[in-house]
XYZ file of C-alpha atoms in Angstrom:
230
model
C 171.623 119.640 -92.677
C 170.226 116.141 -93.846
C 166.916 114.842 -92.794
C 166.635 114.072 -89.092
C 170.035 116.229 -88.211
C 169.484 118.424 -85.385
C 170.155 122.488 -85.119
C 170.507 123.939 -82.005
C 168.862 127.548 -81.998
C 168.040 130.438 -79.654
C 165.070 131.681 -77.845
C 165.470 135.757 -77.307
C 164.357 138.131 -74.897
C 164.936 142.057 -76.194
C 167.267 143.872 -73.828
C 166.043 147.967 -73.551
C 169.451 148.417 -71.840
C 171.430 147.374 -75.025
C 168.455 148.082 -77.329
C 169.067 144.402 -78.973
C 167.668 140.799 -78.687
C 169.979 138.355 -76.253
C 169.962 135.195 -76.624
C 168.962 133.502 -72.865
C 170.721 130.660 -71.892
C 169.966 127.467 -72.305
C 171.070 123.628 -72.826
C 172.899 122.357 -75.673
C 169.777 120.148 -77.659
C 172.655 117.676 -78.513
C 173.017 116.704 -75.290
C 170.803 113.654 -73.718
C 167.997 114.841 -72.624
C 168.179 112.704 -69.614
C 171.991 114.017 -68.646
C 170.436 117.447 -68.265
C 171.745 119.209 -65.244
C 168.884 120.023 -62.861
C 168.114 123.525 -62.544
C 166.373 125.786 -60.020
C 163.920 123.597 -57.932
C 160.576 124.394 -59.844
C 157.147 124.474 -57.367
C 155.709 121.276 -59.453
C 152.500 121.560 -57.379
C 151.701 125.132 -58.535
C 153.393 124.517 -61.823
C 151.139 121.762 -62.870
C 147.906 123.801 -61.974
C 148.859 126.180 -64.698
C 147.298 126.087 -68.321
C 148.554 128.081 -71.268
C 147.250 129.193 -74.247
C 147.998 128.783 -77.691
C 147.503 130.589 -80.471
C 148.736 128.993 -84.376
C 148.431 131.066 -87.225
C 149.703 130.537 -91.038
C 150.123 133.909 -92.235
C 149.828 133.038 -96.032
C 152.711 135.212 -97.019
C 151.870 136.810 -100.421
C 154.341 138.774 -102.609
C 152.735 141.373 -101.977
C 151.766 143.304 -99.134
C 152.805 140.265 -96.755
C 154.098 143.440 -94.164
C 150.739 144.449 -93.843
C 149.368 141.551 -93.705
C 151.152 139.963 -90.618
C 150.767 143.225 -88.791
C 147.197 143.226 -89.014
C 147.353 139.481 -88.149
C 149.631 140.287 -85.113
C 146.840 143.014 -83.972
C 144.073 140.843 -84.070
C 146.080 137.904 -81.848
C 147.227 140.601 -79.520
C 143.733 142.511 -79.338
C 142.694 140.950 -76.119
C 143.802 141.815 -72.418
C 146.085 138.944 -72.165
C 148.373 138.214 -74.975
C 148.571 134.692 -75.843
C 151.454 132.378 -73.759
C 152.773 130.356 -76.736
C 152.401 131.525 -80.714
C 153.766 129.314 -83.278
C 153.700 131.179 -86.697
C 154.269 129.436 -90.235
C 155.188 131.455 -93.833
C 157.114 133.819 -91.994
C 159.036 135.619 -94.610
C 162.321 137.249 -94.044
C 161.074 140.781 -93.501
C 157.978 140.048 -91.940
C 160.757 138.371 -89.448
C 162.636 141.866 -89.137
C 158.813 143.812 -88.737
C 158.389 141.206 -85.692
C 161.281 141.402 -84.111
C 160.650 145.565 -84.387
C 157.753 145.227 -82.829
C 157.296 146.751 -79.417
C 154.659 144.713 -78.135
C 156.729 141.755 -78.951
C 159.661 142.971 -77.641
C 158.136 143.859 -74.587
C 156.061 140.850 -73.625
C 157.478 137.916 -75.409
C 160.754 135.624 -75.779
C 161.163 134.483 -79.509
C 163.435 131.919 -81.614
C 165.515 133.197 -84.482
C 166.298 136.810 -83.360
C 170.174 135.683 -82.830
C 170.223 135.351 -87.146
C 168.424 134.829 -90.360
C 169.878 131.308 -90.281
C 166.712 129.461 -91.003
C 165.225 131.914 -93.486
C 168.329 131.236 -96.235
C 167.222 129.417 -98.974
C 163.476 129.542 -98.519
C 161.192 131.894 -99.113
C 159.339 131.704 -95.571
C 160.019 129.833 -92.421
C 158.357 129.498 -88.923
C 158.215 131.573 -85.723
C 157.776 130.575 -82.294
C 157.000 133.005 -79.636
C 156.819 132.589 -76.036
C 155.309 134.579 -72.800
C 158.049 136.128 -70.731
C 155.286 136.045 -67.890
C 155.060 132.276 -68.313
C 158.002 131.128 -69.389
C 161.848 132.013 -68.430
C 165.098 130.526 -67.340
C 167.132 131.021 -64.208
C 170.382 132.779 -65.462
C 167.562 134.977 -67.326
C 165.363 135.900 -63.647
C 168.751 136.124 -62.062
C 169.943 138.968 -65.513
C 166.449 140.543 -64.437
C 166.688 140.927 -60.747
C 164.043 138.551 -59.851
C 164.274 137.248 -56.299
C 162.594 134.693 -54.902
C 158.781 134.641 -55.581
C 158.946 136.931 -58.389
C 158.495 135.997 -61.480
C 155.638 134.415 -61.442
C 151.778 135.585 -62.383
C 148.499 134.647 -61.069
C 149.355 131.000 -62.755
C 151.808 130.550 -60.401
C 155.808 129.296 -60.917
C 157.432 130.287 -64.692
C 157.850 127.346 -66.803
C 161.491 126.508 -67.263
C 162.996 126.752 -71.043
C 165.386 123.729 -71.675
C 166.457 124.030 -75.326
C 165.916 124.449 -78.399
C 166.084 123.115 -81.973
C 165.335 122.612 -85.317
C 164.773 119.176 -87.406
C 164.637 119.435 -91.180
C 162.078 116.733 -92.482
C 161.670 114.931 -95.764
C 160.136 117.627 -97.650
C 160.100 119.025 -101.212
C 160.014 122.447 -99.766
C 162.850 122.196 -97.248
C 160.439 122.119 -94.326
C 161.206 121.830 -90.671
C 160.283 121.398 -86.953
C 161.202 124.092 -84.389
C 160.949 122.143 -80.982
C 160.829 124.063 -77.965
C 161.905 121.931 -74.486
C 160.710 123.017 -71.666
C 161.811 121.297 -68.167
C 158.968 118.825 -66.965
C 158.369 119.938 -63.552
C 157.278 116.843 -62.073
C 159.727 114.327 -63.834
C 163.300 115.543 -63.238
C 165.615 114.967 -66.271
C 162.743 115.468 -68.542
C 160.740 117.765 -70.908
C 157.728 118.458 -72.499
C 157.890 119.388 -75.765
C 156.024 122.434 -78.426
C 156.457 121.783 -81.822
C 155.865 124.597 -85.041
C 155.870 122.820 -87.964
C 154.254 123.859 -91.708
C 153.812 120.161 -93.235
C 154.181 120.055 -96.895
C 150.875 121.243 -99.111
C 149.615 120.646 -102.201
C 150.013 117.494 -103.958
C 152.384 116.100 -101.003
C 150.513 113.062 -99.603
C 153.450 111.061 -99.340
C 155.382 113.637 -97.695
C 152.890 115.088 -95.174
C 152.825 111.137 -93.691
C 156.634 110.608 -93.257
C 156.709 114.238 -91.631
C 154.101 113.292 -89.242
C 155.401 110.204 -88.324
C 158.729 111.920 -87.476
C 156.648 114.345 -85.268
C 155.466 111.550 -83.570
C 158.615 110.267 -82.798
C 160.132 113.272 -81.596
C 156.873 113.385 -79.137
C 157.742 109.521 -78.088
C 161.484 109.329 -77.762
C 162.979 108.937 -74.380
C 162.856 112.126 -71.780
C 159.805 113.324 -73.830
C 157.315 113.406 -71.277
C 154.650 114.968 -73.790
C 154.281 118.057 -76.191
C 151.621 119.770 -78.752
């Protein structure tokens, strides 16, 4: 794909029925963000009360022992009482990917990206994660899958946040880098989103690079139905 091209991904949620991650549904990111049909009628009140945490972590994938390494890494983020709502990991190596997706904590508690394939992990040695809370964020075809009726669903934050689309944007890099953007419905602008970028900007000797790719971030946090982002 050539610099500023967009690929339309997945975000998971592991089915124990089938024993397999299923990809939810969700909108096509090609499509205008604006021309997005509406969806369930979120509680924008309750919604907008909420806050979420984040938690980013490089994982430094060595040659060796990298395995290890993220496991102990996913341990210490998921030590606590409460997991995290959004992780964004970078350096994600291919089988680190398949010891994640294994995972039964993650498959238990969290919706991810790049469960559907190894798409994005072809042709470089590492690539980034996202995961996302299935307590805080979900989709209606996905509640509906799930049985949830109406006020279920929902934690002691209130509403789930509604997941639009998502994609990834390759950027001028020497190391094939990208951003995996996350949508998720705006619930107090209809027709809009808020937007969670992962990105791993170019390192070492990259000064030229690292400014064109946050530039593009920028953009893709300014253009039109992009009510905001992190």
């Amino acid at each position: 794909m050539s610099c500023g091209s967009r690929v339309g991904r997945a975000l998971s949620a592991f089915s124990h029925a089938s024993h397999r991650w299923v990809a939810i549904p969700l909108r096509d990111p090609h499509d205008p963000i604006t021309q997005r049909p509406s969806s369930r009628p979120v509680d924008a009140h309750a919604v907008g009360k909420q806050t979420l945490s984040l938690t980013s972590w490089n994982i430094q994938a060595p040659q060796l022992w990298h395995i290890d390494r993220s496991e102990l890494i996913l341990d210490h983020i998921l030590k606590g009482p409460k997991f995290p709502d959004i992780i964004f990991l970078q350096e994600v190596r291919p089988t680190v990917r398949q010891s994640l997706l294994s995972n039964p904590r993650v498959r238990s508690s969290f919706l991810t990206t790049d469960a559907e394939d190894d798409t994005s992990f072809k042709g470089v040695p590492f690539a980034t994660m996202t995961l996302l809370s299935r307590k805080r964020f979900g989709s209606p075809l996905l509640a509906e899958e799930e049985g949830e009726g109406e006020g279920e669903g929902k934690d002691e934050g209130g509403s789930k946040m509604v997941l639009d689309s998502v994609f990834r944007m390759e950027l001028p890099s020497r190391y094939k880098r990208d951003a995996l953007c996350v949508n998720i419905a705006a619930p107090a602008v209809p027709g809009a989103v808020l937007r969670l970028l992962n990105v791993h900007l170019d390192s070492l000797n990259s000064h030229h690079e690292r400014a064109l790719q946050m530039d593009i971030l920028a953009g893709l946090l300014r253009e039109p139905g992009c009510s905001g982002g992190i």
